[in-house]
JSON list of C-alpha atoms in Angstrom, two decimals:
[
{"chain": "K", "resi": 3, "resn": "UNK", "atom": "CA", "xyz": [10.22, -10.56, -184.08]},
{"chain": "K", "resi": 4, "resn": "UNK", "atom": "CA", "xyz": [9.04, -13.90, -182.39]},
{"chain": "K", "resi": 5, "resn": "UNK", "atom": "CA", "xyz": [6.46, -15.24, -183.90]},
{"chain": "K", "resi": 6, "resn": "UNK", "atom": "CA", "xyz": [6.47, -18.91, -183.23]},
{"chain": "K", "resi": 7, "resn": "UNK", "atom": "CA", "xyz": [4.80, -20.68, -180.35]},
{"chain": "K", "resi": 8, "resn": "UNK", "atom": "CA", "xyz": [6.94, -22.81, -177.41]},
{"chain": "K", "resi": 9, "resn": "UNK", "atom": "CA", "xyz": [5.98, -26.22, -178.82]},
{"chain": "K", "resi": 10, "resn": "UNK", "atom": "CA", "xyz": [9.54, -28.01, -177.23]},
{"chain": "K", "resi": 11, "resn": "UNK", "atom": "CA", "xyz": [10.33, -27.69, -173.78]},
{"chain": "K", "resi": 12, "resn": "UNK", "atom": "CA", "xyz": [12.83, -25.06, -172.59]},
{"chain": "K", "resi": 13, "resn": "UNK", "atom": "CA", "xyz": [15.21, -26.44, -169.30]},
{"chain": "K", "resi": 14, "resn": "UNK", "atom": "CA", "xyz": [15.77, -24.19, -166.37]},
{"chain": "K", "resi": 15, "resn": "UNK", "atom": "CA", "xyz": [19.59, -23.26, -167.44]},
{"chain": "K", "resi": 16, "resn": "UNK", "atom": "CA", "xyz": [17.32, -22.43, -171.25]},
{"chain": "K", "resi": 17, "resn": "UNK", "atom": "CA", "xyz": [15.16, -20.01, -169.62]},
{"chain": "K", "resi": 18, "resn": "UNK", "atom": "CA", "xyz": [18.27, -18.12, -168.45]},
{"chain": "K", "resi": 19, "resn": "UNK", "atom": "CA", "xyz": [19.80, -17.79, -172.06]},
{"chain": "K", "resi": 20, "resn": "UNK", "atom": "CA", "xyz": [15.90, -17.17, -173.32]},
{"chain": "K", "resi": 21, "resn": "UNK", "atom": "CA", "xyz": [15.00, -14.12, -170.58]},
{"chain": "K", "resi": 22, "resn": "UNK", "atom": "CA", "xyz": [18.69, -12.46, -171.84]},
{"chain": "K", "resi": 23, "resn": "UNK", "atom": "CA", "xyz": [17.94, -12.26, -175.13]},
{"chain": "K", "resi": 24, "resn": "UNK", "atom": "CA", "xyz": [13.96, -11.82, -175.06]},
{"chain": "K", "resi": 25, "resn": "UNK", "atom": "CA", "xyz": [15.17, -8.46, -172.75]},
{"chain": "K", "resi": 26, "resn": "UNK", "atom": "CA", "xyz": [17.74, -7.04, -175.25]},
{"chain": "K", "resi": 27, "resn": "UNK", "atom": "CA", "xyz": [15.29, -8.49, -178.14]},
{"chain": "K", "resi": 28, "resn": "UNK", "atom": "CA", "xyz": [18.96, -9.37, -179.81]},
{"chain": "K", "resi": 29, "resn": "UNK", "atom": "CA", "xyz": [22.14, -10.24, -178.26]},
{"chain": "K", "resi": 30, "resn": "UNK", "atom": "CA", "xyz": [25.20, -12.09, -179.27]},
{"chain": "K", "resi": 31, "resn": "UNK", "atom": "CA", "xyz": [26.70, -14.81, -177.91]},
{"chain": "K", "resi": 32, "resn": "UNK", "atom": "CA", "xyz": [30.03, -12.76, -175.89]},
{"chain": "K", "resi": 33, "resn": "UNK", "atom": "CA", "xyz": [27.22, -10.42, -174.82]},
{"chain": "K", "resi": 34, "resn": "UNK", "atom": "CA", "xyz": [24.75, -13.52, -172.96]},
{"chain": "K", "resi": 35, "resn": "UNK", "atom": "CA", "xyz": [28.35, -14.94, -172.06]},
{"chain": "K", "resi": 36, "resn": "UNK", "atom": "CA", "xyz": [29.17, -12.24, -170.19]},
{"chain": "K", "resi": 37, "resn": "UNK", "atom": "CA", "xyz": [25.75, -11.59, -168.43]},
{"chain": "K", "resi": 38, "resn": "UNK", "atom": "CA", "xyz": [25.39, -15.26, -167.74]},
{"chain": "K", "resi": 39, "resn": "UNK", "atom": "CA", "xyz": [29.11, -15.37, -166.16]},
{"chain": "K", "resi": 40, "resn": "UNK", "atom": "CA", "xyz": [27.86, -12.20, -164.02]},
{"chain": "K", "resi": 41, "resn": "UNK", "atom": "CA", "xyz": [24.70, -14.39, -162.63]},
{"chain": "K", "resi": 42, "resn": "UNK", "atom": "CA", "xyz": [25.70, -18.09, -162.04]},
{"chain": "K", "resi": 43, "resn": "UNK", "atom": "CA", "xyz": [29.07, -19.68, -162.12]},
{"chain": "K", "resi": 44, "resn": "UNK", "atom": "CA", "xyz": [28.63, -21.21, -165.55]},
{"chain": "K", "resi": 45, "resn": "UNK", "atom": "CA", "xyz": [31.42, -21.84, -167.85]},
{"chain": "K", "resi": 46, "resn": "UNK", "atom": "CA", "xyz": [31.49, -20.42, -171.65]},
{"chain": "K", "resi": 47, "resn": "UNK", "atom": "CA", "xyz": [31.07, -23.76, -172.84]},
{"chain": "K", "resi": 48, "resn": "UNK", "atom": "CA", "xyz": [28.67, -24.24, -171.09]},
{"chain": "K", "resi": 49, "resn": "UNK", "atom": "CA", "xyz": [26.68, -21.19, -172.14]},
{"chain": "K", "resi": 50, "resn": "UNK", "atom": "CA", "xyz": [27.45, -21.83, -175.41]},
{"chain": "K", "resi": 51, "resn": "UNK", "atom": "CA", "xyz": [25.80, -25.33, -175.54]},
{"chain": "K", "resi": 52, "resn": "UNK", "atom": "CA", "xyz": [22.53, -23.88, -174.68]},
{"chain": "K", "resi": 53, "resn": "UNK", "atom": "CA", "xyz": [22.56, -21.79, -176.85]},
{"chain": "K", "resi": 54, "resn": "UNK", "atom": "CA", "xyz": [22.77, -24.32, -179.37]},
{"chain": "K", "resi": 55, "resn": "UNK", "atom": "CA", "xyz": [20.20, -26.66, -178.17]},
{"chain": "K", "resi": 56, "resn": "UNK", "atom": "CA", "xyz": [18.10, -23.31, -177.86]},
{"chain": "K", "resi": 57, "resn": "UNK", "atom": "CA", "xyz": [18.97, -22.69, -182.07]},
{"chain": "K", "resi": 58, "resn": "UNK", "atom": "CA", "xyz": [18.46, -26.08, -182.58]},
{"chain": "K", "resi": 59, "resn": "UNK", "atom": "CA", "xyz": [14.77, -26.38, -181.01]},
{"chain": "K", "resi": 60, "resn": "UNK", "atom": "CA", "xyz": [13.45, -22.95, -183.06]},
{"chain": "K", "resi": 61, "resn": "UNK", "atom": "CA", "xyz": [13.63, -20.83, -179.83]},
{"chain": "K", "resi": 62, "resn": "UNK", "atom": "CA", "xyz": [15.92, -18.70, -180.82]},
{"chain": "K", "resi": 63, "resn": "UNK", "atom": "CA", "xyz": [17.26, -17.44, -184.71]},
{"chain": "K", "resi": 64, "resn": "UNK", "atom": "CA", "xyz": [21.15, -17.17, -185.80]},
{"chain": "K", "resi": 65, "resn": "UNK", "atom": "CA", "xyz": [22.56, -14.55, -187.72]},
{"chain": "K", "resi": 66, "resn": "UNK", "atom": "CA", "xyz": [26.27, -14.01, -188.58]},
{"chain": "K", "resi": 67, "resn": "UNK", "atom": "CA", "xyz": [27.11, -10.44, -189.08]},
{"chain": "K", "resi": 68, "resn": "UNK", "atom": "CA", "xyz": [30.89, -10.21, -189.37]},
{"chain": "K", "resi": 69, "resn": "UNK", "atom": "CA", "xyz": [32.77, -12.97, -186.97]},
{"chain": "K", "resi": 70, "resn": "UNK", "atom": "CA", "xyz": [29.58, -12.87, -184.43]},
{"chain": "K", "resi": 71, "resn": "UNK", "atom": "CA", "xyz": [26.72, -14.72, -184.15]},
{"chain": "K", "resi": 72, "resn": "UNK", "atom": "CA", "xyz": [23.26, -12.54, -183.36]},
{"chain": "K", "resi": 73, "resn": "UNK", "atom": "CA", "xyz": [20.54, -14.38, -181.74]},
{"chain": "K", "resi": 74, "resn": "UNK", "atom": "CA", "xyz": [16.98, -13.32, -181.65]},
{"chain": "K", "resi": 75, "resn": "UNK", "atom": "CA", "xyz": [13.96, -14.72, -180.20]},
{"chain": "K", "resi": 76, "resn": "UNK", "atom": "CA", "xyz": [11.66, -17.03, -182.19]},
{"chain": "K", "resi": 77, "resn": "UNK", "atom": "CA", "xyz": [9.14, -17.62, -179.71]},
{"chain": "K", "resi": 78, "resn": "UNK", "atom": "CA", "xyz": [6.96, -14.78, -177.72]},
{"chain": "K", "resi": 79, "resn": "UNK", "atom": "CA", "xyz": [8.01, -14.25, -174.21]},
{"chain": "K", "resi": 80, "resn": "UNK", "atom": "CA", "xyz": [4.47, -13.90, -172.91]},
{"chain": "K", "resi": 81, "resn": "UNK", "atom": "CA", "xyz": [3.20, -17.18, -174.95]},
{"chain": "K", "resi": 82, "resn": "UNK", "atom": "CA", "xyz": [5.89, -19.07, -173.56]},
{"chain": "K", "resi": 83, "resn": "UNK", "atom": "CA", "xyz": [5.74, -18.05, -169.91]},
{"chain": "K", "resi": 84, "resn": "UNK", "atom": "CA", "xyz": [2.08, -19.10, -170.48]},
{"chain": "K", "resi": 85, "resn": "UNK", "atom": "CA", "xyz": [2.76, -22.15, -171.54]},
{"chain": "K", "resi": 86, "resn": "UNK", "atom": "CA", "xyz": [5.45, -23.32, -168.86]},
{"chain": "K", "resi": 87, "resn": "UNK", "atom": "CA", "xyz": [2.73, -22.35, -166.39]},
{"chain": "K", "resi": 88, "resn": "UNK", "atom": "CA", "xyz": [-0.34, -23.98, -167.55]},
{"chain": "K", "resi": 89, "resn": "UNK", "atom": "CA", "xyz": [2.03, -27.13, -168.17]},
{"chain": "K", "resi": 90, "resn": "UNK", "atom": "CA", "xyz": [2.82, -26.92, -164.25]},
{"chain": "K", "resi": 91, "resn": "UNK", "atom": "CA", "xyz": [-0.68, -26.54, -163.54]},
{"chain": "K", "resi": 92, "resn": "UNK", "atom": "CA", "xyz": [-1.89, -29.36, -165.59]},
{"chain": "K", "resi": 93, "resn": "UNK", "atom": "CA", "xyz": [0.62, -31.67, -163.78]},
{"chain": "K", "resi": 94, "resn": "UNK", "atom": "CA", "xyz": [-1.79, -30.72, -160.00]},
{"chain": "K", "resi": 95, "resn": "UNK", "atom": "CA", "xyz": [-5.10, -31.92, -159.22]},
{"chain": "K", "resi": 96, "resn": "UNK", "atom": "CA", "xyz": [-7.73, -29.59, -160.37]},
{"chain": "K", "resi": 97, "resn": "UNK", "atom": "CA", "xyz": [-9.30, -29.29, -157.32]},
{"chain": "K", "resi": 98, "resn": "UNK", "atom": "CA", "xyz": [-6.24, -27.87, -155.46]},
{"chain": "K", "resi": 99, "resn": "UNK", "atom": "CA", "xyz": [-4.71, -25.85, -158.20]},
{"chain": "K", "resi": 100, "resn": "UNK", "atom": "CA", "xyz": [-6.73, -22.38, -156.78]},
{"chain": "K", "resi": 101, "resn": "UNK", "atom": "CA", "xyz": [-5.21, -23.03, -153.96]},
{"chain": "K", "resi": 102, "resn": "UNK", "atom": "CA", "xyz": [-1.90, -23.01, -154.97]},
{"chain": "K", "resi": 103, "resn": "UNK", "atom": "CA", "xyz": [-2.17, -20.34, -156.56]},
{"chain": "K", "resi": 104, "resn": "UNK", "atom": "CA", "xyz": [-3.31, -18.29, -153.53]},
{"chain": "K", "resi": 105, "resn": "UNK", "atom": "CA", "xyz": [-0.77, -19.71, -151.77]},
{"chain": "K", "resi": 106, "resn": "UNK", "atom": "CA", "xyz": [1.82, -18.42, -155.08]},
{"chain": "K", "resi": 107, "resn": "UNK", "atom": "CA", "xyz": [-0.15, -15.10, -155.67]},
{"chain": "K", "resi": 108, "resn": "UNK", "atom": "CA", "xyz": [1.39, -14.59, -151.89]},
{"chain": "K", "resi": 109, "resn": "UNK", "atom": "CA", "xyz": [4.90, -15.32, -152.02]},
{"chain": "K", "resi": 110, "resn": "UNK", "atom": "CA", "xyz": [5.08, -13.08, -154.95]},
{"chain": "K", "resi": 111, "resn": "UNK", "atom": "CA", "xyz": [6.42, -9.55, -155.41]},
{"chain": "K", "resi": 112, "resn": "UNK", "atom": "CA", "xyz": [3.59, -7.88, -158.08]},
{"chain": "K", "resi": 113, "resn": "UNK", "atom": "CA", "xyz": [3.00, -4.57, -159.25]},
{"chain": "K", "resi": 114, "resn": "UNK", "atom": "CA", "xyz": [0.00, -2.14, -158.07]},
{"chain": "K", "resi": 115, "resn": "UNK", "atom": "CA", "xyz": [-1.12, -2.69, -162.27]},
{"chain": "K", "resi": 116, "resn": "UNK", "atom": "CA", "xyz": [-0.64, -6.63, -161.96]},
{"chain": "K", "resi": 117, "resn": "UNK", "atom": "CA", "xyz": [-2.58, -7.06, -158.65]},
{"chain": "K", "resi": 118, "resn": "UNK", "atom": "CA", "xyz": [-5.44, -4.89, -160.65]},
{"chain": "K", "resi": 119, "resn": "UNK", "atom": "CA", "xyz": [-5.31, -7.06, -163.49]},
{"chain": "K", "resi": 120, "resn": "UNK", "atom": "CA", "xyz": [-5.55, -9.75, -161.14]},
{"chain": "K", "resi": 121, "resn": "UNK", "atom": "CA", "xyz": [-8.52, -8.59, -159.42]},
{"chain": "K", "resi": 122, "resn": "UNK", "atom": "CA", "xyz": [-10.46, -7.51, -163.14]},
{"chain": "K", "resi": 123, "resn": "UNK", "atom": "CA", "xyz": [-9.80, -11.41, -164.36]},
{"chain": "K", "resi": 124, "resn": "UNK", "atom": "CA", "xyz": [-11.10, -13.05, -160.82]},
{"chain": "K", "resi": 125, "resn": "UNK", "atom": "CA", "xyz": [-14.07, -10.74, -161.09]},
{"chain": "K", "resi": 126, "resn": "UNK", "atom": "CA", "xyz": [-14.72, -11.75, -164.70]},
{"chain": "K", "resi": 127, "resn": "UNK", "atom": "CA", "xyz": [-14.71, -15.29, -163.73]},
{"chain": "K", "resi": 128, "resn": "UNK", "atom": "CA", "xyz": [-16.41, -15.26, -160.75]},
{"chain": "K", "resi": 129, "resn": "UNK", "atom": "CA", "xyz": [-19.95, -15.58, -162.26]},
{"chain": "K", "resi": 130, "resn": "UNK", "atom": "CA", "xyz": [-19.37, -18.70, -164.29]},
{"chain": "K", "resi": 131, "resn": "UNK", "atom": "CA", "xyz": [-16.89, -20.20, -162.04]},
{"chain": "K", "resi": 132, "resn": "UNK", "atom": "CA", "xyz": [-18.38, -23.92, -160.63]},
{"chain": "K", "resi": 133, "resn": "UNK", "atom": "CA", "xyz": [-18.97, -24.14, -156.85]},
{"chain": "K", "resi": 134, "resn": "UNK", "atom": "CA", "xyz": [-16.34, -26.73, -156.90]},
{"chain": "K", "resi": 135, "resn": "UNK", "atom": "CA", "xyz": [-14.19, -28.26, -159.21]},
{"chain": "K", "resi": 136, "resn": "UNK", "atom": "CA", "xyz": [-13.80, -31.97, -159.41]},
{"chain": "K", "resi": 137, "resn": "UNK", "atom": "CA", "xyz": [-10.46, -33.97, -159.20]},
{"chain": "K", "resi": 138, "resn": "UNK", "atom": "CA", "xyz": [-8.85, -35.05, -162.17]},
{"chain": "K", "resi": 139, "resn": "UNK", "atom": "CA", "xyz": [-6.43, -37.44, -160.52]},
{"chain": "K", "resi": 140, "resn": "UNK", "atom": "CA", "xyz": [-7.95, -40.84, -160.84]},
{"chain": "K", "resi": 141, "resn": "UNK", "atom": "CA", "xyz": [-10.06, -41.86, -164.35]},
{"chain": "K", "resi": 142, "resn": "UNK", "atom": "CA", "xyz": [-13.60, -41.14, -164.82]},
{"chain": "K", "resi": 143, "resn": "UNK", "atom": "CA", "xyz": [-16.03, -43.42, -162.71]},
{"chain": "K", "resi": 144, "resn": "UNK", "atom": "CA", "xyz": [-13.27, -44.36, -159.88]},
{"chain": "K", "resi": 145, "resn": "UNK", "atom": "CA", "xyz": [-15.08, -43.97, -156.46]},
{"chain": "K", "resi": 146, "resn": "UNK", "atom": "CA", "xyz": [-12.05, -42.29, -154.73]},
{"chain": "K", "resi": 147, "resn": "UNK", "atom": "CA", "xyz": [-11.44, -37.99, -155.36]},
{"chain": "K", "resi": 148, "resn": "UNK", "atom": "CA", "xyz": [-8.96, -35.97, -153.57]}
]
């Protein structure tokens, strides 16, 4: 079970390998191999050397069981989708960063269940939300904002 949290950061091609295995919640490496083939023209190699770099940075767990390999997950799905995210966020000016996600939340294909949950968290944050929120691009005291 994945218990620890993304604390190293996971590249684009890492994700890939990462959303395999977090979906079969085990998987070994002919199996993400073969899936990976089936979705990008990647070679084995290739596929192979992120998986190592993914062992080697705690994401994912080895296990041999006969001549295979069995990875699992070592970091929660959720937490680490969280993380990616508010790292993006954090990288945008504070004041524009609603904005953008309107202008996400848009583009997006979401669930009847996810646009409710959507809804319940705006609503809960709506009373203690600050008419505006200040930029966060320039140091504390400098005259200019966004």
């Amino acid at each position: 079970m994945a218990t620890t949290e993304l604390t190293v950061t996971i590249s684009d091609a890492e994700w890939r390998v990462m959303r395999i295995v977090w979906t079969l919640k085990e998987a070994d490496s002919r199996t993400i191999i073969d899936l990976l083939e089936q979705q990008h023209d990647w070679k084995p190699a290739t596929i192979k050397t992120l998986i190592g770099r993914l062992v080697k940075k705690g994401a994912l767990a080895t296990t041999k069981n006969g001549r295979q390999f069995i990875y699992t997950p070592l970091i929660d799905e959720q937490s680490a989708m969280d993380t990616a995210l508010i790292t993006e966020l954090n990288q945008m000016c504070a004041m524009h960063r609603g904005t953008s996600l309107a202008h996400v939340l848009d583009q997006l294909e979401l669930s009847h269940d996810d646009v409710e949950n959507l809804i319940d968290v705006l609503q809960k944050k709506l009373p203690t939300a600050p008419t505006m929120v200040d930029c966060d691009c320039l140091p504390e005291g400098c005259e200019r904002s966004c």
